Coordinates of C-alpha atoms and ligand atoms in Angstrom, one line a residue:
Chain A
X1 CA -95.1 -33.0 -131.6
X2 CA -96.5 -35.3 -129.3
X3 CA -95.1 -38.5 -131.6
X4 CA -91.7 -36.7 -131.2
X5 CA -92.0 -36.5 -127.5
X6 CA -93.4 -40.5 -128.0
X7 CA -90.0 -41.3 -129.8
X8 CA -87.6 -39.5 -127.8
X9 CA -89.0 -41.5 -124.5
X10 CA -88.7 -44.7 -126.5
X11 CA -84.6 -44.0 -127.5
X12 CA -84.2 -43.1 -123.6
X13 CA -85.8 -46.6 -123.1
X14 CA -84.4 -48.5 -125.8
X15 CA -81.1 -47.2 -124.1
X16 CA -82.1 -47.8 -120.9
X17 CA -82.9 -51.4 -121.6
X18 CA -80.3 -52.5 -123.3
X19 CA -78.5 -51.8 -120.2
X20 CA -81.0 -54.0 -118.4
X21 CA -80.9 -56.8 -120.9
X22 CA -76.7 -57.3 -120.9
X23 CA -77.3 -57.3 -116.5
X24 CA -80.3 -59.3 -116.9
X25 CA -78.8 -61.6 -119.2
X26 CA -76.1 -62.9 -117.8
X27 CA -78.0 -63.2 -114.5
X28 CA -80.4 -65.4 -116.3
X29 CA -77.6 -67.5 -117.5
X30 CA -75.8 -67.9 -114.2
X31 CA -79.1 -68.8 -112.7
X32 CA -80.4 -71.1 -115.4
X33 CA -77.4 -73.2 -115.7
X34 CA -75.7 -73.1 -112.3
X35 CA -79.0 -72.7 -110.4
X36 CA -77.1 -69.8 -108.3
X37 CA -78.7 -66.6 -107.2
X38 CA -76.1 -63.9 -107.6
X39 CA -76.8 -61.3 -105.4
X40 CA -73.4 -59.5 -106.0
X41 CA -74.6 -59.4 -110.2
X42 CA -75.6 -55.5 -110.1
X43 CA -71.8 -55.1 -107.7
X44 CA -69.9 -56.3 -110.9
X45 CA -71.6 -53.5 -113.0
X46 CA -70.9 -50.8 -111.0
X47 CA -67.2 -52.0 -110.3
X48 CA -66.6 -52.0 -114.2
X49 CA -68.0 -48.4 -114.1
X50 CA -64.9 -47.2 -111.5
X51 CA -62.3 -49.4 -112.9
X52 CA -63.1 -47.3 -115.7
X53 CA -63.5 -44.1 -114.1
X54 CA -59.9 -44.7 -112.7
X55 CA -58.7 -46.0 -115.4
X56 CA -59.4 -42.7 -117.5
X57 CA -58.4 -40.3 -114.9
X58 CA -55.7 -42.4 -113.0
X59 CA -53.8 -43.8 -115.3
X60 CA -54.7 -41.5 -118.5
X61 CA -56.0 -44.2 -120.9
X62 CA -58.4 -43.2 -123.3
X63 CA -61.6 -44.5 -123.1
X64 CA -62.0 -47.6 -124.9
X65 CA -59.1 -49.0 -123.3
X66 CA -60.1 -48.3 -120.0
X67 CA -63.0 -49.6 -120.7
X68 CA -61.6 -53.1 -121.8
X69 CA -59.2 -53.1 -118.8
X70 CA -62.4 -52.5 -116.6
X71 CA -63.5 -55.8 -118.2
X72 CA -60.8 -57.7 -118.2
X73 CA -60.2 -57.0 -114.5
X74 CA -63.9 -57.2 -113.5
X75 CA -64.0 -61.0 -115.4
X76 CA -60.8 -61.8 -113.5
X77 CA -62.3 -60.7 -110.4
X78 CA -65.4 -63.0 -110.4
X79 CA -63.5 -65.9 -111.9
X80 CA -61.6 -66.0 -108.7
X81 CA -64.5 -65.4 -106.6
X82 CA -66.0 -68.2 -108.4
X83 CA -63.6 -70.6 -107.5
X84 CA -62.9 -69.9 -104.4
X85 CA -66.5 -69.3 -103.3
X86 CA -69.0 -70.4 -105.4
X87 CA -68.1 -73.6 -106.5
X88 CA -66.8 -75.2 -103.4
X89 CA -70.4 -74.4 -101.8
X90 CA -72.3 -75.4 -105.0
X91 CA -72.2 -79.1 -103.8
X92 CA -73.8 -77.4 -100.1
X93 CA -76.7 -76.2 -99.8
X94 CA -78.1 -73.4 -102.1
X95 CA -78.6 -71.2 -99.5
X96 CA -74.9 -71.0 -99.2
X97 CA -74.1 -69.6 -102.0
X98 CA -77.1 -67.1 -102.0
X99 CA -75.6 -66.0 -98.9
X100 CA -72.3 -65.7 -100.1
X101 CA -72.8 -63.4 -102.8
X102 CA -75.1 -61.6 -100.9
X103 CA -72.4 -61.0 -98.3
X104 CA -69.7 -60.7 -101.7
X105 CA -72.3 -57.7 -102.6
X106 CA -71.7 -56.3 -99.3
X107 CA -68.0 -56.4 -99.4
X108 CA -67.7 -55.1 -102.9
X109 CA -70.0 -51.7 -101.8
X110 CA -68.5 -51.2 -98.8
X111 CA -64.9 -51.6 -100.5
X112 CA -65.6 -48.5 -103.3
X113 CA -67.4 -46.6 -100.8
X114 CA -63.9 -46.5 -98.6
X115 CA -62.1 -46.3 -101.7
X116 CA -64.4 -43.5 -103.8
X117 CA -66.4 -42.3 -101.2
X118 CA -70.5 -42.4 -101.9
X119 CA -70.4 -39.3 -104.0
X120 CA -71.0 -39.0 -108.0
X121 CA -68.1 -39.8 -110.0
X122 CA -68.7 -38.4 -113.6
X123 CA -67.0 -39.8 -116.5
X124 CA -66.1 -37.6 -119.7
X125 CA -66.1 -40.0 -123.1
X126 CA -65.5 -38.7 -126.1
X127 CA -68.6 -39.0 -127.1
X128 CA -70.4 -36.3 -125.5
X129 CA -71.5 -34.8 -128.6
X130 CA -75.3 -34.6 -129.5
X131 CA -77.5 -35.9 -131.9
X132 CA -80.0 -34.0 -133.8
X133 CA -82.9 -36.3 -135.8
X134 CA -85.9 -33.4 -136.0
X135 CA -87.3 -33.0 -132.8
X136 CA -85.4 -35.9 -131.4
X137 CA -82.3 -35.7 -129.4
X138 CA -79.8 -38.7 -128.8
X139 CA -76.5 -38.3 -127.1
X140 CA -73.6 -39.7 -128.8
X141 CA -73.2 -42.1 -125.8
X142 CA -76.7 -43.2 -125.8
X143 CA -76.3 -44.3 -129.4
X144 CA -72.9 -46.2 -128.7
X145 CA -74.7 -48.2 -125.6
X146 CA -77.6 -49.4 -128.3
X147 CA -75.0 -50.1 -130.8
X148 CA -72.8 -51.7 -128.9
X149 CA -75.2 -52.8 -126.7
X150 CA -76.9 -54.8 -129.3
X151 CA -73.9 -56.3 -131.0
X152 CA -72.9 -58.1 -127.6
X153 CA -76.4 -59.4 -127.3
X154 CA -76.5 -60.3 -131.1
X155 CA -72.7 -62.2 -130.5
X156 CA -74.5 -64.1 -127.2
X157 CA -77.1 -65.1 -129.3
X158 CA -75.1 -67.1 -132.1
X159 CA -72.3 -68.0 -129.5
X160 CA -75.8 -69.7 -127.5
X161 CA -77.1 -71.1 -130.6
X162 CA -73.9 -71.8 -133.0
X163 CA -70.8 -73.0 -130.3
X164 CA -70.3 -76.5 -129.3
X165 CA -69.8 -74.3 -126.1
X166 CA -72.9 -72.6 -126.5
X167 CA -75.5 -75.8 -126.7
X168 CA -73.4 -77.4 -123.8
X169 CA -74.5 -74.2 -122.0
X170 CA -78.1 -74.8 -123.0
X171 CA -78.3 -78.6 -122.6
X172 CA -76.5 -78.1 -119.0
X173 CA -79.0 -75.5 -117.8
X174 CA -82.3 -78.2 -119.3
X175 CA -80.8 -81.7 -117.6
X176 CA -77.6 -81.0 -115.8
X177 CA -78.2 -84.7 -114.8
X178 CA -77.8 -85.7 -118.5
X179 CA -75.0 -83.1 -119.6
X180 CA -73.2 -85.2 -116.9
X181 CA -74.2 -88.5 -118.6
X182 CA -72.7 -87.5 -121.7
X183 CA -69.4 -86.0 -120.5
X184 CA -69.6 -82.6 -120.3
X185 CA -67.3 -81.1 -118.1
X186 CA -69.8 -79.3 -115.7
X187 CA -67.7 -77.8 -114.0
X188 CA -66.2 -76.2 -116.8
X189 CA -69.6 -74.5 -117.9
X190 CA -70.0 -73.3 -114.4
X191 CA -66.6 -71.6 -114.4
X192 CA -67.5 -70.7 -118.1
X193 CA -70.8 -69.4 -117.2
X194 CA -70.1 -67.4 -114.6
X195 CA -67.4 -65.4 -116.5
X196 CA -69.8 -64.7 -119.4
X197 CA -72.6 -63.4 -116.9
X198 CA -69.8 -61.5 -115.1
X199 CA -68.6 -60.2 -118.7
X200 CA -72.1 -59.1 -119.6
X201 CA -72.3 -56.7 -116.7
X202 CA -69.1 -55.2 -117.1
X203 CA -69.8 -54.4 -120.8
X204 CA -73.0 -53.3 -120.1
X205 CA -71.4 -51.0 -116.7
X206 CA -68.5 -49.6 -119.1
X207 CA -71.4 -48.5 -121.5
X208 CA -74.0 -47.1 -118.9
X209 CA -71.8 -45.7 -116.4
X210 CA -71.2 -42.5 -118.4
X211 CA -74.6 -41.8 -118.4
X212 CA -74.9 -40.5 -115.3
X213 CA -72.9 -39.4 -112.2
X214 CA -71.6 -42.5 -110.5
X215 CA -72.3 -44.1 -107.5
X216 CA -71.1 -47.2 -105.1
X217 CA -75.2 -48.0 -104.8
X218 CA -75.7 -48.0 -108.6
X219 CA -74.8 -51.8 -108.3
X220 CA -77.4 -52.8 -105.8
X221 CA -80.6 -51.1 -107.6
X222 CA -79.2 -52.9 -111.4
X223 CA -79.2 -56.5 -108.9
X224 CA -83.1 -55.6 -108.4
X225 CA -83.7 -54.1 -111.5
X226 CA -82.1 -57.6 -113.2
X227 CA -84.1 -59.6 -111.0
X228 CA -87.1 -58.3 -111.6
X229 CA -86.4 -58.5 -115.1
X230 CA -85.2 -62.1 -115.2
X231 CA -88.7 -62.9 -113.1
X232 CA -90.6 -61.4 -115.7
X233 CA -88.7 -63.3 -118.5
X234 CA -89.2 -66.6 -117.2
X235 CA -86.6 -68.0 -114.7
X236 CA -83.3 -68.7 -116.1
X237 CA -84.5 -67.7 -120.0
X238 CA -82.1 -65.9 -121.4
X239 CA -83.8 -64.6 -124.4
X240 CA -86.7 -64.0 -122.0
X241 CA -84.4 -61.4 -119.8
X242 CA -83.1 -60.0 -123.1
X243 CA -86.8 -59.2 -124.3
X244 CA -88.1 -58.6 -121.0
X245 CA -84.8 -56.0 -120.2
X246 CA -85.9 -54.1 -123.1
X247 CA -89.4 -54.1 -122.6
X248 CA -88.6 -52.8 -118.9
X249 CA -86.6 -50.4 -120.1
X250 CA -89.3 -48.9 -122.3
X251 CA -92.1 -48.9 -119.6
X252 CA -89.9 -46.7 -117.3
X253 CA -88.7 -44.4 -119.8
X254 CA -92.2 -44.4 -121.0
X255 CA -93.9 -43.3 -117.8
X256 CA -91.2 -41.0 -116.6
X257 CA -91.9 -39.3 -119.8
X258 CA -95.8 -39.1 -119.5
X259 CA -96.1 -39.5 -115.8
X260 CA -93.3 -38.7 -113.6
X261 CA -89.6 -40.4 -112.9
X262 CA -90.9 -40.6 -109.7
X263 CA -93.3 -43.2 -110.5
X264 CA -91.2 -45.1 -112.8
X265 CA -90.0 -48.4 -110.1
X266 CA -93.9 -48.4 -109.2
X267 CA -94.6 -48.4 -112.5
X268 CA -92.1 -51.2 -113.3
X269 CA -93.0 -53.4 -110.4
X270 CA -96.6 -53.1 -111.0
X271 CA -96.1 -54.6 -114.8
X272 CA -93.3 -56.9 -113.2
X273 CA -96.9 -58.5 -110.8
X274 CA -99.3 -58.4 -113.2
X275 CA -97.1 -60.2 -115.4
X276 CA -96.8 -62.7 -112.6
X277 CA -100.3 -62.8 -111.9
X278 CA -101.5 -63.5 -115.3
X279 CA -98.2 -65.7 -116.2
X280 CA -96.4 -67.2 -112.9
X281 CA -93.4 -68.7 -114.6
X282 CA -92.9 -65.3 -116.9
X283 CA -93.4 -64.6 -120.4
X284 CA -91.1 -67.0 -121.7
X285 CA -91.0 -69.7 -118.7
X286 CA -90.5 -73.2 -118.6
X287 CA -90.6 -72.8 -114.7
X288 CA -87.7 -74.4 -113.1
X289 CA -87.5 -77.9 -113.6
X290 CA -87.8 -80.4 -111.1
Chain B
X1 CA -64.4 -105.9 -120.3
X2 CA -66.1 -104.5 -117.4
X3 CA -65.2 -105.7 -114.2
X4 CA -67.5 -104.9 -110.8
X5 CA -66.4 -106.1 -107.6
X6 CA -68.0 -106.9 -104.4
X7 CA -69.8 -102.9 -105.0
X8 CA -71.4 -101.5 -102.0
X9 CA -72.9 -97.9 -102.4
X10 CA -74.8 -95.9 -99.5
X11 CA -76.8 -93.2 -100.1
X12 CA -77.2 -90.9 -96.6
X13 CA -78.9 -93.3 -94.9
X14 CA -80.2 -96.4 -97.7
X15 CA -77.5 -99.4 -98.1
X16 CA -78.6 -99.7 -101.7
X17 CA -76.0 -101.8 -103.1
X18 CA -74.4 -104.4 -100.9
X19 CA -71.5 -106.5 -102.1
X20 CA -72.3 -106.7 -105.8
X21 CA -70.0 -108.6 -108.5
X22 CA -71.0 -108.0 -111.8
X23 CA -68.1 -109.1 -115.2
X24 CA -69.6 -108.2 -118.7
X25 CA -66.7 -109.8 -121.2
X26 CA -66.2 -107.9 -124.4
X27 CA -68.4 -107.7 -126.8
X28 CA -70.4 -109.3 -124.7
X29 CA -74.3 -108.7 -124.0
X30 CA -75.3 -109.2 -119.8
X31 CA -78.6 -108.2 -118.4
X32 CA -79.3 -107.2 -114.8
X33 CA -83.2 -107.7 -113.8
X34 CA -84.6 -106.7 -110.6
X35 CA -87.3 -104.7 -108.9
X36 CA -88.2 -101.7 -108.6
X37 CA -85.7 -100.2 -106.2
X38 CA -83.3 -103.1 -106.2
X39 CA -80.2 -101.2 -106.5
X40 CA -80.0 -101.2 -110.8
X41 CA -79.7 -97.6 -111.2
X42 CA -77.2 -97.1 -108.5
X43 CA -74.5 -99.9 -110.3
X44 CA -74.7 -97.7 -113.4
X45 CA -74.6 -94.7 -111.7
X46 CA -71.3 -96.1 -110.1
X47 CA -69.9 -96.9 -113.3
X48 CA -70.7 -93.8 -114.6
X49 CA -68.5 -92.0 -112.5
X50 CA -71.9 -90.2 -111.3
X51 CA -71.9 -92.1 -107.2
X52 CA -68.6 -92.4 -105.2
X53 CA -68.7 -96.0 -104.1
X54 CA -68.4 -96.3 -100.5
X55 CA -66.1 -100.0 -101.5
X56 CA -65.7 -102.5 -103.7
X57 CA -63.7 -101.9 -107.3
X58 CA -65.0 -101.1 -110.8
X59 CA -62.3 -101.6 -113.5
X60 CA -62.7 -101.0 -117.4
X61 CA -59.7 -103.3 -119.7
X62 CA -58.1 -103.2 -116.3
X63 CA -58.4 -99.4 -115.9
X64 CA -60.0 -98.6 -112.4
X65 CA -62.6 -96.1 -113.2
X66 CA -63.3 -95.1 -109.4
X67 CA -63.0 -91.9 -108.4
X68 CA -62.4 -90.5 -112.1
X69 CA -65.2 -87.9 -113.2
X70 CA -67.7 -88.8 -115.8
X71 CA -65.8 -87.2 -118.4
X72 CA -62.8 -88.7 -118.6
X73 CA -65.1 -92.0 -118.2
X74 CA -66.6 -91.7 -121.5
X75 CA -62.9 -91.2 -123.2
X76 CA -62.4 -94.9 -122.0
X77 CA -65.1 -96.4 -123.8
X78 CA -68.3 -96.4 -121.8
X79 CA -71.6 -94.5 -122.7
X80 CA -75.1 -94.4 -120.9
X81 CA -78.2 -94.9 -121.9
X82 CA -80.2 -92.8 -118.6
X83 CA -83.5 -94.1 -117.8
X84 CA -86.4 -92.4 -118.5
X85 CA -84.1 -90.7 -121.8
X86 CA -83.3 -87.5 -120.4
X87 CA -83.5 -85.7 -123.9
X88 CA -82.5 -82.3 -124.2
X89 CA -86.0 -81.4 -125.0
X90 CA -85.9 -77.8 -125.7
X91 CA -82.9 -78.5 -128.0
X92 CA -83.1 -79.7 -132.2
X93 CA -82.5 -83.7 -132.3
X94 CA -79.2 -82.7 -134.5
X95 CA -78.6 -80.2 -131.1
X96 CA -78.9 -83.2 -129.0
X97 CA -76.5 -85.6 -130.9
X98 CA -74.0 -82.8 -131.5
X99 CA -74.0 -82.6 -127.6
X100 CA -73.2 -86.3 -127.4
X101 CA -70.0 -85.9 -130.0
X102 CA -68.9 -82.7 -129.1
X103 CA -68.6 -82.8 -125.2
X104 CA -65.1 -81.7 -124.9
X105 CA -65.2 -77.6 -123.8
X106 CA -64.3 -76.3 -127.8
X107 CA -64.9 -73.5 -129.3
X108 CA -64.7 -74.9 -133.0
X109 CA -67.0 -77.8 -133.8
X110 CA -65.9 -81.0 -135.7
X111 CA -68.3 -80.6 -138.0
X112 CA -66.6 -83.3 -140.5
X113 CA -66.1 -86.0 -138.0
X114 CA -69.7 -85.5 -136.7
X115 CA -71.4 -85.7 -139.9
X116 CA -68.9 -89.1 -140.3
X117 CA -70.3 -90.5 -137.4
X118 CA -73.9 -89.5 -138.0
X119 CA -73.6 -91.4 -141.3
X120 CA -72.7 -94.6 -139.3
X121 CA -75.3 -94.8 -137.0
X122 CA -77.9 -93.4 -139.7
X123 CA -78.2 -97.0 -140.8
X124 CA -79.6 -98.0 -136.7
X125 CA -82.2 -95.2 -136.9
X126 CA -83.7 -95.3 -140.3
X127 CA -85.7 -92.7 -140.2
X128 CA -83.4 -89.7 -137.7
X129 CA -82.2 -88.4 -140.7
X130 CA -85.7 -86.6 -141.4
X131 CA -85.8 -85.2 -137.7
X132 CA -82.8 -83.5 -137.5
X133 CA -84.2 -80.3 -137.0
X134 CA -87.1 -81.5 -135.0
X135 CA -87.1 -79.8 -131.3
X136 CA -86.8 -83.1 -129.3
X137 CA -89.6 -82.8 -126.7
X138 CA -91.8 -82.8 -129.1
X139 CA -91.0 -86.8 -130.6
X140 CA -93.1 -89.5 -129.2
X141 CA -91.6 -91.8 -126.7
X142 CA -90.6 -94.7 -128.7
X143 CA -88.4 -91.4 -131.1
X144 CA -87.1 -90.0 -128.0
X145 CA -86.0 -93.2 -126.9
X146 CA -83.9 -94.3 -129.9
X147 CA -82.5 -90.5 -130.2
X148 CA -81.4 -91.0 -126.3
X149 CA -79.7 -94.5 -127.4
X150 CA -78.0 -92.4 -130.8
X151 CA -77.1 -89.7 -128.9
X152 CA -75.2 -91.9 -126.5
X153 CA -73.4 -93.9 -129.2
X154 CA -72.0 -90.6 -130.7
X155 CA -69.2 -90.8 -128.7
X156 CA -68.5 -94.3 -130.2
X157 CA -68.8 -96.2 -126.8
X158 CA -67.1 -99.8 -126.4
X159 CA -69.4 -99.9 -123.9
X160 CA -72.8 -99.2 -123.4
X161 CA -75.0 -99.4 -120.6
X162 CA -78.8 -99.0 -121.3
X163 CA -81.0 -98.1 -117.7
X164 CA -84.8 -99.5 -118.7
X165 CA -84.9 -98.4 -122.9
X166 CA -87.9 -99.7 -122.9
X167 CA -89.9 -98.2 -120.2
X168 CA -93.4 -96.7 -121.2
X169 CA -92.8 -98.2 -124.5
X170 CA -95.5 -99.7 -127.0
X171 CA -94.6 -103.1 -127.6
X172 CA -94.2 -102.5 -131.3
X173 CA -91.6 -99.7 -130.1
X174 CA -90.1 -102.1 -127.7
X175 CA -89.3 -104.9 -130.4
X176 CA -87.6 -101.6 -132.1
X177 CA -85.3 -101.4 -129.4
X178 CA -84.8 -104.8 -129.2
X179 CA -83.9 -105.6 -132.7
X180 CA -81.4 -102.3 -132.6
X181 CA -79.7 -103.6 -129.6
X182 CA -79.6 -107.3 -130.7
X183 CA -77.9 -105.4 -134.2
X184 CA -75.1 -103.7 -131.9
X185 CA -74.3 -106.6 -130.0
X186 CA -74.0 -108.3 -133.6
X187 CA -71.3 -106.0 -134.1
X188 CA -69.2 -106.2 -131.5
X189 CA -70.7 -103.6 -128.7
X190 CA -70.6 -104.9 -125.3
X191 CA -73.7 -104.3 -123.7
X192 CA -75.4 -104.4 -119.9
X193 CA -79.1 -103.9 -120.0
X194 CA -81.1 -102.8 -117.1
X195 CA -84.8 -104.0 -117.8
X196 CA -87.6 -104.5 -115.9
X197 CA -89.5 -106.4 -118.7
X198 CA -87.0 -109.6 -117.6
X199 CA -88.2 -111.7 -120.6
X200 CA -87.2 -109.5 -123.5
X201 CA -83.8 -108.6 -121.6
X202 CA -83.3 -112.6 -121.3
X203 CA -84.1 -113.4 -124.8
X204 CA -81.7 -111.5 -125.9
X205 CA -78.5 -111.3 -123.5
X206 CA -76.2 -114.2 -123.2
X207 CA -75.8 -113.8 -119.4
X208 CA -77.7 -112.1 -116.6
X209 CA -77.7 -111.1 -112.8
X210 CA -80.7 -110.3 -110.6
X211 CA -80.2 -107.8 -107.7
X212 CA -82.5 -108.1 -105.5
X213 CA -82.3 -105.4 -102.5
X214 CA -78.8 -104.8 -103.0
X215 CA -77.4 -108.1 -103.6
X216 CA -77.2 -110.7 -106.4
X217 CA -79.2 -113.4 -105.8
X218 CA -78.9 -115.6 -109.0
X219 CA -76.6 -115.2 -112.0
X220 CA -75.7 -117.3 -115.0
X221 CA -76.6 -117.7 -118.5
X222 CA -79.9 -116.2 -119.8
X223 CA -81.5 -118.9 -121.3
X224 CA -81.6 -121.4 -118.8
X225 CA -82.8 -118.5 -116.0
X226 CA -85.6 -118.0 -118.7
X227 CA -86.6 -121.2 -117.3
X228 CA -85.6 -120.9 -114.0
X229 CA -89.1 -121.5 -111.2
X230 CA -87.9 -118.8 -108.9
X231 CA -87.5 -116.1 -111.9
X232 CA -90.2 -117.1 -113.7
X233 CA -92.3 -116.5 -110.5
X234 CA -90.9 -113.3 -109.7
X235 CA -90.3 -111.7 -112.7
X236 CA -92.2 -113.4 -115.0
X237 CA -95.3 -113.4 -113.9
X238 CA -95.6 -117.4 -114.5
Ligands
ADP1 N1 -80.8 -90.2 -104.6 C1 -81.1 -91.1 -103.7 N2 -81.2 -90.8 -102.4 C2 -81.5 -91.8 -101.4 N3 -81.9 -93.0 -101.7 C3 -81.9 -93.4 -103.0 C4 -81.5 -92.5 -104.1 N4 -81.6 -93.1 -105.3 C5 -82.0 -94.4 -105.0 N5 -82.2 -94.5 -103.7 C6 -82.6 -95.8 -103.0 O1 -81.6 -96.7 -103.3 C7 -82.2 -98.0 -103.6 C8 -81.8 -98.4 -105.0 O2 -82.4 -97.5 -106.0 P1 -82.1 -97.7 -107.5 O3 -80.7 -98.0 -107.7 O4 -82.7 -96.5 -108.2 O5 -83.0 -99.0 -107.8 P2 -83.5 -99.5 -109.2 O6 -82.8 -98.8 -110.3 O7 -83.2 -101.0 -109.2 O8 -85.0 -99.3 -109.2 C9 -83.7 -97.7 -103.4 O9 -84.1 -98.2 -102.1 C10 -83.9 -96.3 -103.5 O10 -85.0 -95.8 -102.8
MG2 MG1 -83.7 -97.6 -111.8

């Protein structure tokens, strides 16, 4: 009994961080290569989650298609903000462009809550059957956000390790002075870069958002939950956030199942410090160069 | 081939390069000695597309190359050799040269062409072929600085500007380096080497330039400034 109770919590986390690893991911590769904090990261999610909440009810589509126009708009969104924000201040100071998209975070709650008001929004998929394994229970949704969940991560992985594009990515983020050097078109990964970090959190906010009721302030507690994850990772690792994403995931679900959902930040955030205490540059950390 | 004119390059507040003229011919090998902080790095840089001159003209077979990004750069023929190697150290040696022929943004790699080109500079670095799939950082210095050098010639420079190969070198490394760029210059590959060791780089380059706080104080052929009091005092240690 108590084992099923054990695996039940570790399927909520599992789920749970799989959502935090697609966030936490693409914030790791936005700050790794560009060497940008995006403060608006968590905003992105929870726009893809009412683009697709409008998308179902407003314009009728069925699910999966609203879900990849949520996507496709959300990506199209932050590309433009990217190049009419972020990179014209990325030669500035980096406090400017911490500022901006911490004031583009700002904008993009305020705008749903005039737009949606602060209230729930519930999505219906069609997958709102239930899964039965023994003692275990498993949404259908649940099991499409690991599923798909973990093919995106597994697609990042090879498109990291197997790409031209992908090493570029990786060899820009180690020595941006000596991606330069060799011709790579900076720029390019930046705009690149940010569109695949934006991309992640749309997937992963078209996945989770049917979880639960909606909200506009969904977005700012996935920006703190990424960070913390990406802190615990190592800075800028992107397998680190993956691994560490999960891992968070599990801990929460883990002690709102034995202890209490109330405790489940403090929980997180107490791992997230002793993690730093016993490792400063997180579990997979190079640190940040220079 | 390369063709610097009266170059003068600021940085906020530092003049560090003041009215430099520096030609290297084709095919032709020119080194530029000077101290530490003489202005060396920030010429390449310039060339490099990687500095914004503040005057003075930098033309490549009579193509002006300021103001064009590093990118586009490189298409015309010019590769750099960055001091201190800047290896992608986290990344497989093969990772690292694949970087340095694939730079376009592509989503399909030319895996034929690389491998082509791998072959011809497999016979420079004898012994690259068995480290392939060794993670960089973890090569010694004189290995990291010939993978740096490979890496740079996979996009089958003209041109190639080397920024102090042989710093923190053995010597036996060094005459490595040496012997490998003495072999490219055999072969046609124009060449302008930074070097701080003055001797070696004048042994082995037809003409030189020393900058000296910005400027060029002496220039000519290599052999006879091997000889030369003034160098020999201050770079020689004679
Ligand atoms: N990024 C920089 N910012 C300010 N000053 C610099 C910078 N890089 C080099 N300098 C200064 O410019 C001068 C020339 O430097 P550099 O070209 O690196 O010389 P070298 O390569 O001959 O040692 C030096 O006085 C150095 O302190
Ligand atoms: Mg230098």
């Amino acid at each position: 009994m108590a084992f099923n109770i054990l695996l039940q919590q570790l399927l909520n986390g599992l789920t749970i961080g799989v959502g935090y690893a697609l966030v936490a991911g693409g914030l790791a590769a936005i700050f790794g290569i560009m060497r940008i904090v995006n403060f608006a990261h968590g905003e992105f999610f929870m726009i893809a989650g009412y683009v697709l909440y409008y998308g179902m009810s407003v314009l009728g589509l069925p699910y999966f298609a609203a879900a990849a126009l949520a996507i496709v708009a959300v990506v199209a969104f932050g590309y433009l903000i990217q190049r009419l924000t972020i990179e014209p201040l990325m030669e500035t100071d980096p406090l400017n462009t911490l500022l901006a998209t911490f004031a583009l975070s700002l904008f993009m709650f305020h705008s749903v809550v005039v737009i949606s008001g602060s209230g729930g929004r519930t999505i219906d998929t069609p997958f709102d059957g239930v899964i039965t394994l023994g003692n275990v229970i498993l949404t259908e949704q649940k099991l499409l956000v690991m599923v798909a969940g973990v093919i995106f991560l597994g697609l990042l992985a090879v498109f990291l390790s197997h790409t031209p594009v992908g090493k570029q990515m990786r060899a820009t983020a180690e020595n941006r002075y000596a991606a330069t050097v060799l011709g790579i078109d900076v720029k390019r990964i930046d705009r690149f870069t940010f569109g695949l970090g934006i991309a992640l959190a749309a997937v992963a906010g078209v996945l989770i958002a049917p979880l639960t009721p909606l909200v506009p302030s969904v977005g700012t507690a996935y920006t703190l939950k990424a960070f913390a994850v990406i802190v615990l990772g190592g800075m800028g690792s992107i397998p680190g956030a993956i691994i560490a994403g999960v891992g968070l995931g599990m801990v929460e679900a883990l002690t709102a199942g034995y202890l209490s959902s109330a405790w489940k930040d403090g929980v997180a955030f107490l791992v997230l410090i002793t993690v730093l205490l016993t490792r400063p540059n997180g579990l997979f950390g190079q640190g940040v160069a220079h | 081939m390369l063709s610097i004119d009266n170059l003068i390059v600021n940085y906020a507040q530092v003049e560090a390069v003041r009215g430099v003229s520096i030609f290297v011919g084709t095919g032709e090998m020119v080194a530029l000695i000077g101290a530490n902080g003489a202005g060396k790095t920030t010429v390449l840089h310039s060339v490099m597309g990687l500095l914004k001159p503040k005057a003075g003209t930098i033309t490549l077979k009579g193509e002006n190359l300021v103001g064009r990004p590093s990118n586009r750069i490189l298409d015309l023929g010019v590769a750099l050799v960055p001091e201190g190697r800047q290896l992608f150290s986290h990344l497989t040696v093969q990772e690292n040269l694949e970087v340095g022929y694939g730079r376009k943004f592509r989503m399909r790699f030319d895996r034929k062409g690389f491998q082509s080109r791998l072959e011809k500079i497999d016979g420079y670095f004898p012994r690259i072929g068995e480290r392939l799939n060794q993670i960089a950082g973890t090569l010694s210095g004189g290995e990291q600085q010939m993978v740096a050098i490979a890496r740079a010639l996979m996009s089958d420079p003209d041109l190639l500007l080397l920024d102090e190969p042989s710093l923190g070198l053995s010597p036996l490394m060094m005459d490595t380096v040496i012997a490998l760029l003495t072999r490219l210059h055999g072969e046609g590959m124009a060449i302008l080497l930074i070097e701080q060791n003055a001797r070696a780089a004048l042994r082995i380059s037809q003409r030189a330039y020393v900058l000296d706080s910005g400027r060029t104080t002496l220039d000519g052929e290599a052999r006879p400034l091997l000889n030369d009091p003034r160098i020999q005092q201050a770079y020689l240690g004679l």
